[in-house]
Short mmCIF file of C-alpha atoms and ligand atoms in Angstrom, two decimals:
data_model
loop_
_atom_site.label_atom_id
_atom_site.label_comp_id
_atom_site.label_asym_id
_atom_site.label_seq_id
_atom_site.Cartn_x
_atom_site.Cartn_y
_atom_site.Cartn_z
CA UNK K 197 94.05 122.30 118.40
CA UNK K 198 95.25 125.74 117.97
CA UNK K 199 93.18 128.06 115.90
CA UNK K 200 95.94 128.61 113.45
CA UNK K 201 96.56 124.75 113.26
CA UNK K 202 92.84 124.10 112.27
CA UNK K 203 93.13 126.56 109.57
CA UNK K 204 95.98 124.98 108.25
CA UNK K 205 94.25 121.50 108.10
CA UNK K 206 91.48 123.36 106.57
CA UNK K 207 93.67 124.95 103.76
CA UNK K 208 95.55 121.57 103.13
CA UNK K 209 92.04 119.53 102.75
CA UNK K 210 90.89 122.38 100.08
CA UNK K 211 94.04 121.77 98.28
CA UNK K 212 93.75 118.28 98.31
CA UNK K 213 90.38 118.14 97.03
CA UNK K 214 91.31 120.43 94.33
CA UNK K 215 93.92 118.12 93.30
CA UNK K 216 92.24 115.25 92.95
CA UNK K 217 89.26 116.95 91.20
CA UNK K 218 91.48 118.24 88.73
CA UNK K 219 91.90 114.59 87.67
CA UNK K 220 88.27 114.63 86.41
CA UNK K 221 88.20 110.75 87.00
CA UNK K 222 85.26 109.27 88.58
CA UNK K 223 85.24 108.30 92.47
CA UNK K 224 86.86 104.97 91.80
CA UNK K 225 89.37 103.80 89.40
CA UNK K 226 92.16 101.43 88.51
CA UNK K 227 96.02 102.70 88.64
CA UNK K 228 96.17 102.20 84.62
CA UNK K 229 93.24 104.58 84.65
CA UNK K 230 94.95 107.44 86.71
CA UNK K 231 98.29 106.90 84.75
CA UNK K 232 96.28 107.56 81.69
CA UNK K 233 94.39 110.81 83.51
CA UNK K 234 97.85 112.00 84.76
CA UNK K 235 99.13 112.08 81.20
CA UNK K 236 96.01 113.80 79.93
CA UNK K 237 96.31 116.24 82.86
CA UNK K 238 100.06 117.01 82.25
CA UNK K 239 99.48 116.84 78.23
CA UNK K 240 102.65 114.44 78.34
CA UNK K 241 104.04 111.20 78.27
CA UNK K 242 104.41 109.58 81.79
CA UNK K 243 106.63 106.38 82.60
CA UNK K 244 106.71 104.57 86.17
CA UNK K 245 110.05 102.74 86.07
CA UNK K 246 111.37 100.56 89.22
CA UNK K 247 114.98 101.34 89.98
CA UNK K 248 115.63 98.25 92.56
CA UNK K 249 118.93 100.23 94.25
CA UNK K 250 116.80 103.64 94.71
CA UNK K 251 115.64 102.79 98.42
CA UNK K 252 119.33 102.02 99.44
CA UNK K 253 120.20 105.57 98.21
CA UNK K 254 119.72 107.93 101.04
CA UNK K 255 116.15 106.62 101.93
CA UNK K 256 114.54 107.83 98.82
CA UNK K 257 111.31 106.35 97.71
CA UNK K 258 110.81 107.59 94.37
CA UNK K 259 111.58 110.68 92.11
CA UNK K 260 109.98 112.78 89.67
CA UNK K 261 112.12 113.53 86.66
CA UNK K 262 110.58 116.45 84.54
CA UNK K 263 112.28 115.30 81.26
CA UNK K 264 111.99 117.28 78.04
CA UNK K 265 109.53 114.94 76.39
CA UNK K 266 107.59 113.05 79.25
CA UNK K 267 107.38 112.72 82.99
CA UNK K 268 109.65 109.91 84.44
CA UNK K 269 108.89 108.41 87.82
CA UNK K 270 111.36 106.26 89.45
CA UNK K 271 110.52 104.23 92.53
CA UNK K 272 112.39 101.88 94.76
CA UNK K 273 111.59 98.41 95.01
CA UNK K 274 109.51 96.77 97.54
CA UNK K 275 108.16 93.31 98.27
CA UNK K 276 104.86 94.98 98.80
CA UNK K 277 102.75 95.99 95.96
CA UNK K 278 100.84 98.83 98.01
CA UNK K 279 104.20 100.28 98.99
CA UNK K 280 105.26 100.50 95.87
CA UNK K 281 102.25 101.92 94.76
CA UNK K 282 102.05 104.58 97.40
CA UNK K 283 105.66 105.90 96.21
CA UNK K 284 104.40 106.41 93.00
CA UNK K 285 101.27 108.20 94.28
CA UNK K 286 103.28 110.41 96.39
CA UNK K 287 104.67 111.82 93.01
CA UNK K 288 101.87 111.94 91.11
CA UNK K 289 100.39 113.97 94.19
CA UNK K 290 103.32 116.07 93.77
CA UNK K 291 102.26 116.85 89.65
CA UNK K 292 98.85 117.37 90.77
CA UNK K 293 99.75 119.97 92.88
CA UNK K 294 101.96 121.99 90.77
CA UNK K 295 105.04 121.28 92.87
CA UNK K 296 107.29 120.94 89.99
CA UNK K 297 107.18 124.65 89.18
CA UNK K 298 110.38 126.51 90.98
CA UNK K 299 111.19 123.53 93.34
CA UNK K 300 113.35 121.35 90.96
CA UNK K 301 117.18 121.34 90.91
CA UNK K 302 119.18 120.05 87.78
CA UNK K 303 119.55 116.17 87.63
CA UNK K 304 123.49 116.57 87.68
CA UNK K 305 122.95 118.16 90.91
CA UNK K 306 122.01 115.19 92.86
CA UNK K 307 123.91 111.92 93.14
CA UNK K 308 121.81 109.02 91.91
CA UNK K 309 122.51 105.50 90.96
CA UNK K 310 122.18 104.17 87.44
CA UNK K 311 120.72 107.37 86.09
CA UNK K 312 123.14 108.30 83.13
CA UNK K 313 125.04 111.24 83.63
CA UNK K 314 123.71 112.87 80.14
CA UNK K 315 120.06 112.76 81.46
CA UNK K 316 118.54 116.08 80.79
CA UNK K 317 115.95 116.87 83.11
CA UNK K 318 114.81 118.57 86.37
CA UNK K 319 113.89 117.17 89.78
CA UNK K 320 111.65 117.86 92.07
CA UNK K 321 113.82 119.26 94.94
CA UNK K 322 113.44 117.41 98.16
CA UNK K 323 111.26 118.95 100.81
CA UNK K 324 111.38 118.65 104.57
CA UNK K 325 108.77 115.57 105.30
CA UNK K 326 106.99 117.93 107.74
CA UNK K 327 106.52 120.72 105.02
CA UNK K 328 103.38 121.95 104.01
CA UNK K 329 103.83 120.57 100.44
CA UNK K 330 104.86 116.97 101.52
CA UNK K 331 101.70 117.00 103.70
CA UNK K 332 99.44 117.90 101.23
CA UNK K 333 101.50 115.42 98.72
CA UNK K 334 101.29 112.21 101.16
CA UNK K 335 97.21 113.24 101.88
CA UNK K 336 96.67 113.69 97.73
CA UNK K 337 98.56 110.34 97.54
CA UNK K 338 96.24 108.38 100.41
CA UNK K 339 92.86 109.86 98.62
CA UNK K 340 94.16 108.17 95.19
CA UNK K 341 95.07 104.91 97.10
CA UNK K 342 91.67 104.59 98.62
CA UNK K 343 89.94 105.42 95.25
CA UNK K 344 92.31 102.60 93.75
CA UNK K 345 91.21 100.25 96.64
CA UNK K 346 87.70 100.98 96.08
CA UNK K 347 87.56 100.11 92.62
CA UNK K 348 89.44 96.61 93.04
CA UNK K 349 86.98 95.76 95.55
CA UNK K 350 84.20 96.84 93.33
CA UNK K 351 85.61 94.59 90.45
CA UNK K 352 85.95 91.61 92.94
CA UNK K 353 82.49 92.15 93.97
CA UNK K 354 81.20 92.19 90.50
CA UNK K 355 83.18 88.98 89.82
CA UNK K 356 81.72 87.37 92.98
CA UNK K 357 78.34 87.78 91.68
CA UNK K 358 78.71 87.69 87.87
CA UNK K 359 81.69 86.04 87.53
ZN1 ZN C 651 107.42 114.13 98.42
#
């Protein structure tokens, strides 16, 4: 690894840890607890909605719409619950990393299926998947997924012993 590369990895690690810590959650949590913490963090309502056609359109897995009164995360359908969750967690990660500021474009500028034309809001501009912000977002999403998995595991152990 080149010295600049290890610097970059270190920076991303730091960024990721700070983002996850800003949720003020325990080391494990459920998806619902995470949604609640996201709303507290953003100080606004959050809605997660499946839009089945999304995946067919340009290979987009999920979108974060910054509406006047709420955050709206639209995600593609998938047979795998874990896949769907990862799409959503990736968008949560962008929120936690503060990628909503200055990176947006108007909803009207993008062709989206099934989104009413009058929808007012902004949309996180799509990034190059190899960019630092995408790598950081995927890394935050992985950490969140691990905490949710650990919580599900702890719960199933609990019911095994006490259920
Ligand atoms: Zn992204």
